[in-house]
Amino acid sequence: VPTLTRREQQQQALRRDVLDAALVQLDEGGPSSVNWRALARAVGVSPSTLYTYFDSLDALYTELILEIYGQMATEVRRTIVAEAPPAARAREAMAGYRRFAKQYPARFTLVFTDALPGYAAPAGGPTIDAQVAVMTPMIEALAELLGEANGDIETWSAPMRSRAVGAWSQLHGFVSLEVNHHLVWIDDLDAMFASMIDAMLAGISRRGPAGRAD
Amino acid sequence: VPTLTRREQQQQALRRDVLDAALVQLDEGGPSSVNWRALARAVGVSPSTLYTYFDSLDALYTELILEIYGQMATEVRRTIVAEAPPAARAREAMAGYRRFAKQYPARFTLVFTDALPGYAAPAGGPTIDAQVAVMTPMIEALAELLGEANGDIETWSAPMRSRAVGAWSQLHGFVSLEVNHHLVWIDDLDAMFASMIDAMLAGISRRGPAGRAD
């Protein structure tokens, strides 16, 4: 491990402080409140000095998105037991996806909706890999259920890919509707989520590797 | 129909102009660009005069959300043939839901995510009914498929409600991921959407009124 100079260490610490301040702003006021001037003030530098740490607001957003995907990937993996059967692993991954969104709705919304005016993630850039890392435990478990040899979904046959995207869609849609208060009329969301995921995984298992959408 | 005074007609026309200007701002710059000053300027009144037409920015947002749900409800119904079988009607409603989101991603995001900092829809207010109107054709078709007597989902048994919410979740999740550019790696999204919806409706029909999640 190369030793960082004192100056490099200070730079890293300040970048970390900026990202922490941005997470606080995001959680408290939504994406539009993540603000260059307020961030500079929060970490005690001038707005122009902040440019020595981040090239632009977009560069800062990209770091923020990477940070959030990283946190979400950790939460998705947290309760997975590597030796468990694939359906159980998929269930834990999906539960983690929901837990993260419920705990940090603004972070979830930021990374999954085009919430930042004028911001576009760099094409083919690091945010893609960071999102893949969130999905990998779920995709690897679905690969086993579907009889695909590996977790690289782009190599799967079209029907299998369609089922995996259908599963992700159902998970993502439920969680999005829930954290945005569109399911408040349902008494027991935990039970409904559990039964929905069970039915989804049972359907995938039943149709299995050679299954048809009959 | 009571006759409006000339002044009332002018007021209605200006309110309409403000909403149209807000839709343009939303489509072009996202939720955070819907701005009181710019709206006043767009319709040629002062910011303070605009308060004689809308009580507050929140009141304007509520009107805007009602307007968008109304447009979406129209699109959802547009291709439904009343005499068609329920699965065909559900399919058309879901296709309309997706068409609307793809054509107006900022409007779709506005009504389905908490995108407006500080805004909360009035509790039990008109935006609830407006969202129900979007969902009604789909829910009525699912009611027939599931053997429920009516389209009031809150009266359904828990398992049937769970299936309907599961269907909505899958639709909503796919569309949300698509319009936010998370499915760009898939070549033929139209075909994948169609096969996902077919499998969803086939699953609901197969399990039918007395079906179990086996």
XYZ file of N, CA and C in Angstrom, chain A residues 29-33 69 97 109 111-115 117-118 131 153-154 158 161-163 165-177 179-183 185-188 191-192 195-196 199 202-203 206-207 213-214, chain B residues 29-33 69 97 109 111-115 117-118 131 153-154 158 161-163 165-177 179-183 185-188 191-192 195-196 199 202-203 206-207 213-214:
330
model
N -33.393 17.214 2.312
C -34.121 18.112 1.411
C -34.311 17.601 -0.003
N -33.906 16.364 -0.264
C -34.055 15.841 -1.626
C -32.930 16.307 -2.534
N -32.911 15.737 -3.753
C -31.815 15.974 -4.689
C -31.553 17.451 -4.966
N -32.613 18.252 -5.059
C -32.395 19.641 -5.468
C -31.705 20.450 -4.370
N -31.622 19.891 -3.168
C -30.979 20.637 -2.090
C -29.482 20.360 -2.006
N -24.781 3.560 -4.218
C -24.845 2.186 -4.718
C -23.995 1.260 -3.841
N -32.732 -4.957 -0.541
C -33.051 -3.888 -1.513
C -34.172 -3.022 -0.940
N -34.173 7.069 -4.405
C -34.757 7.835 -5.512
C -33.663 8.482 -6.354
N -30.564 7.506 -7.014
C -29.814 6.635 -7.933
C -30.709 5.990 -8.985
N -32.014 5.893 -8.722
C -32.887 5.192 -9.677
C -33.783 6.092 -10.522
N -33.831 7.382 -10.208
C -34.602 8.268 -11.090
C -33.714 9.415 -11.541
N -34.050 9.971 -12.680
C -33.285 11.100 -13.203
C -33.674 12.343 -12.427
N -33.208 12.397 -11.178
C -33.693 13.435 -10.269
C -32.818 14.674 -10.282
N -31.368 17.656 -12.151
C -31.543 18.416 -13.398
C -30.209 18.600 -14.103
N -30.166 18.217 -15.359
C -28.954 18.435 -16.148
C -27.869 17.399 -15.962
N -24.090 -0.164 -9.998
C -25.440 -0.708 -9.955
C -25.412 -2.229 -10.135
N -25.942 -11.552 -16.933
C -27.294 -11.628 -17.487
C -27.321 -11.326 -18.985
N -26.335 -10.574 -19.464
C -26.346 -10.236 -20.895
C -26.059 -11.450 -21.777
N -32.937 -15.022 -24.161
C -33.942 -13.965 -24.026
C -35.044 -14.317 -23.013
N -33.622 -13.975 -19.474
C -33.372 -12.567 -19.177
C -34.678 -11.858 -18.868
N -35.688 -12.201 -19.644
C -36.997 -11.578 -19.456
C -37.551 -11.895 -18.065
N -37.347 -13.133 -17.611
C -37.848 -13.481 -16.272
C -37.096 -12.747 -15.187
N -35.567 -9.828 -15.479
C -35.967 -8.416 -15.511
C -37.381 -8.264 -14.942
N -38.234 -9.261 -15.205
C -39.578 -9.229 -14.624
C -39.540 -9.276 -13.103
N -38.627 -10.089 -12.570
C -38.492 -10.176 -11.107
C -37.969 -8.862 -10.537
N -36.934 -8.323 -11.171
C -36.390 -7.028 -10.721
C -37.474 -5.950 -10.806
N -38.229 -5.953 -11.905
C -39.292 -4.955 -12.078
C -40.294 -5.016 -10.934
N -40.696 -6.240 -10.584
C -41.706 -6.369 -9.533
C -41.158 -5.881 -8.191
N -39.934 -6.293 -7.899
C -39.286 -5.820 -6.668
C -39.170 -4.298 -6.668
N -38.620 -3.768 -7.751
C -38.358 -2.328 -7.823
C -39.662 -1.529 -7.791
N -40.668 -2.022 -8.491
C -41.943 -1.300 -8.526
C -42.605 -1.262 -7.165
N -42.639 -2.403 -6.484
C -43.252 -2.438 -5.147
C -42.547 -1.449 -4.224
N -41.218 -1.526 -4.230
C -40.440 -0.684 -3.321
C -40.611 0.798 -3.680
N -40.605 1.106 -4.970
C -40.785 2.505 -5.397
C -42.157 3.021 -4.980
N -43.190 2.230 -5.229
C -44.539 2.663 -4.840
C -44.616 2.824 -3.321
N -42.127 3.434 -1.002
C -41.400 4.561 -0.400
C -41.958 5.903 -0.855
N -42.700 5.909 -1.945
C -43.332 7.154 -2.376
C -44.796 7.248 -1.936
N -45.151 6.431 -0.942
C -46.452 6.574 -0.259
C -47.652 6.208 -1.123
N -47.468 5.349 -2.116
C -48.621 4.953 -2.931
C -49.273 3.669 -2.443
N -48.709 3.061 -1.398
C -49.303 1.827 -0.869
C -49.748 2.001 0.582
N -52.512 2.591 1.789
C -53.839 2.026 2.048
C -53.765 0.528 2.368
N -52.578 -0.054 2.310
C -52.442 -1.491 2.604
C -51.961 -1.647 4.047
N -52.674 -2.477 4.816
C -52.368 -2.607 6.245
C -51.003 -3.234 6.495
N -50.810 -4.416 5.916
C -49.608 -5.160 6.284
C -48.701 -5.314 5.069
N -46.157 -8.319 5.080
C -46.726 -9.619 4.688
C -46.983 -9.659 3.188
N -47.498 -8.543 2.645
C -47.764 -8.543 1.207
C -46.475 -8.666 0.410
N -45.273 -12.301 0.595
C -46.039 -13.256 -0.216
C -45.807 -12.993 -1.708
N -45.621 -11.737 -2.077
C -45.342 -11.434 -3.486
C -44.013 -12.036 -3.926
N -44.276 -15.847 -4.148
C -44.975 -16.270 -5.368
C -44.072 -16.080 -6.588
N -41.414 -18.810 -6.438
C -42.036 -20.107 -6.715
C -42.328 -20.230 -8.209
N -42.798 -19.157 -8.816
C -43.076 -19.164 -10.256
C -41.812 -19.404 -11.062
N -40.749 -23.060 -10.445
C -41.663 -24.025 -11.065
C -41.390 -24.128 -12.549
N -41.228 -22.950 -13.198
C -40.976 -22.978 -14.631
C -39.558 -23.475 -14.906
N -43.576 -20.148 -20.587
C -44.550 -19.206 -20.013
C -45.957 -19.662 -20.366
N -46.275 -20.897 -19.954
C -47.588 -21.422 -20.353
C -48.652 -21.091 -19.318
N -37.217 20.878 -17.733
C -36.176 20.995 -16.708
C -36.398 20.159 -15.456
N -37.446 19.334 -15.458
C -37.697 18.523 -14.270
C -38.435 19.303 -13.197
N -38.843 18.595 -12.132
C -39.684 19.195 -11.091
C -39.108 20.463 -10.479
N -37.781 20.491 -10.276
C -37.223 21.639 -9.565
C -37.267 22.908 -10.407
N -37.568 22.778 -11.695
C -37.616 23.974 -12.543
C -39.005 24.609 -12.580
N -52.359 13.276 -13.818
C -53.106 12.021 -13.639
C -54.267 11.949 -14.634
N -50.252 2.830 -19.821
C -49.457 3.294 -18.664
C -48.000 3.493 -19.104
N -42.642 10.804 -13.503
C -41.815 10.852 -12.291
C -42.419 11.790 -11.256
N -45.574 12.579 -10.623
C -46.734 12.096 -9.871
C -46.437 10.847 -9.051
N -45.383 10.102 -9.424
C -45.123 8.854 -8.706
C -43.938 8.893 -7.750
N -43.161 9.962 -7.768
C -42.097 10.052 -6.764
C -42.227 11.362 -6.013
N -41.722 11.361 -4.798
C -41.760 12.585 -3.984
C -40.687 13.532 -4.497
N -40.961 14.109 -5.668
C -39.925 14.874 -6.356
C -39.964 16.353 -6.007
N -39.625 19.139 -3.428
C -39.147 19.363 -2.060
C -40.208 20.094 -1.237
N -40.527 19.538 -0.102
C -41.465 20.214 0.795
C -42.929 20.027 0.453
N -55.409 9.377 -8.964
C -54.580 8.202 -9.219
C -55.460 6.959 -9.379
N -60.657 -2.323 -4.892
C -59.619 -3.264 -4.463
C -59.541 -3.377 -2.937
N -59.960 -2.320 -2.241
C -59.867 -2.376 -0.776
C -60.849 -3.385 -0.175
N -57.307 -10.616 0.888
C -55.869 -10.298 0.921
C -55.090 -10.965 -0.216
N -55.821 -9.105 -3.485
C -55.233 -7.775 -3.439
C -53.720 -7.862 -3.662
N -53.132 -8.865 -3.052
C -51.693 -9.063 -3.188
C -51.307 -9.306 -4.653
N -52.150 -10.087 -5.352
C -51.825 -10.348 -6.762
C -51.960 -9.089 -7.612
N -51.632 -5.982 -6.571
C -50.521 -5.080 -6.249
C -49.221 -5.614 -6.863
N -49.085 -6.950 -6.893
C -47.922 -7.542 -7.547
C -47.874 -7.219 -9.030
N -49.041 -7.238 -9.676
C -49.108 -6.907 -11.100
C -48.769 -5.431 -11.330
N -49.367 -4.562 -10.526
C -49.067 -3.132 -10.641
C -47.577 -2.876 -10.391
N -47.028 -3.544 -9.364
C -45.606 -3.374 -9.046
C -44.730 -3.727 -10.237
N -45.058 -4.860 -10.886
C -44.223 -5.289 -12.005
C -44.308 -4.289 -13.159
N -45.526 -3.870 -13.459
C -45.723 -2.860 -14.499
C -44.967 -1.579 -14.153
N -45.208 -1.097 -12.939
C -44.630 0.187 -12.536
C -43.106 0.122 -12.484
N -42.581 -0.994 -11.978
C -41.134 -1.133 -11.880
C -40.464 -1.170 -13.240
N -41.037 -1.953 -14.155
C -40.454 -2.027 -15.505
C -40.415 -0.638 -16.126
N -41.561 0.045 -16.059
C -41.684 1.355 -16.698
C -40.744 2.368 -16.030
N -40.665 2.332 -14.701
C -39.767 3.254 -13.993
C -38.314 3.002 -14.371
N -37.918 1.731 -14.381
C -36.539 1.418 -14.756
C -36.275 1.835 -16.197
N -37.841 4.239 -18.156
C -37.784 5.682 -18.448
C -36.605 6.346 -17.742
N -36.040 5.688 -16.733
C -34.861 6.230 -16.078
C -33.565 5.597 -16.589
N -33.657 4.957 -17.746
C -32.469 4.501 -18.480
C -31.722 3.355 -17.802
N -32.421 2.550 -17.006
C -31.736 1.421 -16.385
C -31.873 0.130 -17.190
N -32.613 0.188 -18.297
C -32.765 -1.016 -19.127
C -32.199 -0.806 -20.529
N -29.516 -1.599 -21.762
C -28.708 -2.717 -22.234
C -29.561 -3.823 -22.868
N -30.877 -3.643 -22.854
C -31.768 -4.646 -23.458
C -32.150 -4.182 -24.858
N -31.975 -5.084 -25.839
C -32.206 -4.690 -27.231
C -33.666 -4.374 -27.513
N -34.522 -5.333 -27.210
C -35.906 -5.184 -27.644
C -36.827 -5.071 -26.431
N -40.595 -6.079 -26.953
C -40.869 -7.516 -26.901
C -40.781 -8.028 -25.466
N -39.786 -7.536 -24.733
C -39.655 -8.004 -23.354
C -40.856 -7.568 -22.513
N -43.848 -9.768 -23.406
C -43.798 -11.138 -22.881
C -43.946 -11.138 -21.359
N -43.434 -10.097 -20.719
C -43.587 -10.017 -19.261
C -45.061 -9.859 -18.882
N -46.973 -13.120 -19.530
C -46.714 -14.117 -18.484
C -47.439 -13.728 -17.193
N -51.150 -14.411 -17.760
C -51.374 -15.856 -17.827
C -51.305 -16.449 -16.424
N -50.357 -15.992 -15.632
C -50.228 -16.472 -14.256
C -51.471 -16.150 -13.443
N -54.339 -18.330 -14.782
C -54.157 -19.754 -14.475
C -54.540 -20.032 -13.028
N -54.068 -19.123 -12.136
C -54.376 -19.340 -10.731
C -55.840 -19.012 -10.462
N -51.116 -19.910 -4.520
C -49.760 -19.569 -4.958
C -48.875 -20.796 -4.834
N -49.268 -21.864 -5.487
C -48.498 -23.111 -5.359
C -47.454 -23.225 -6.464
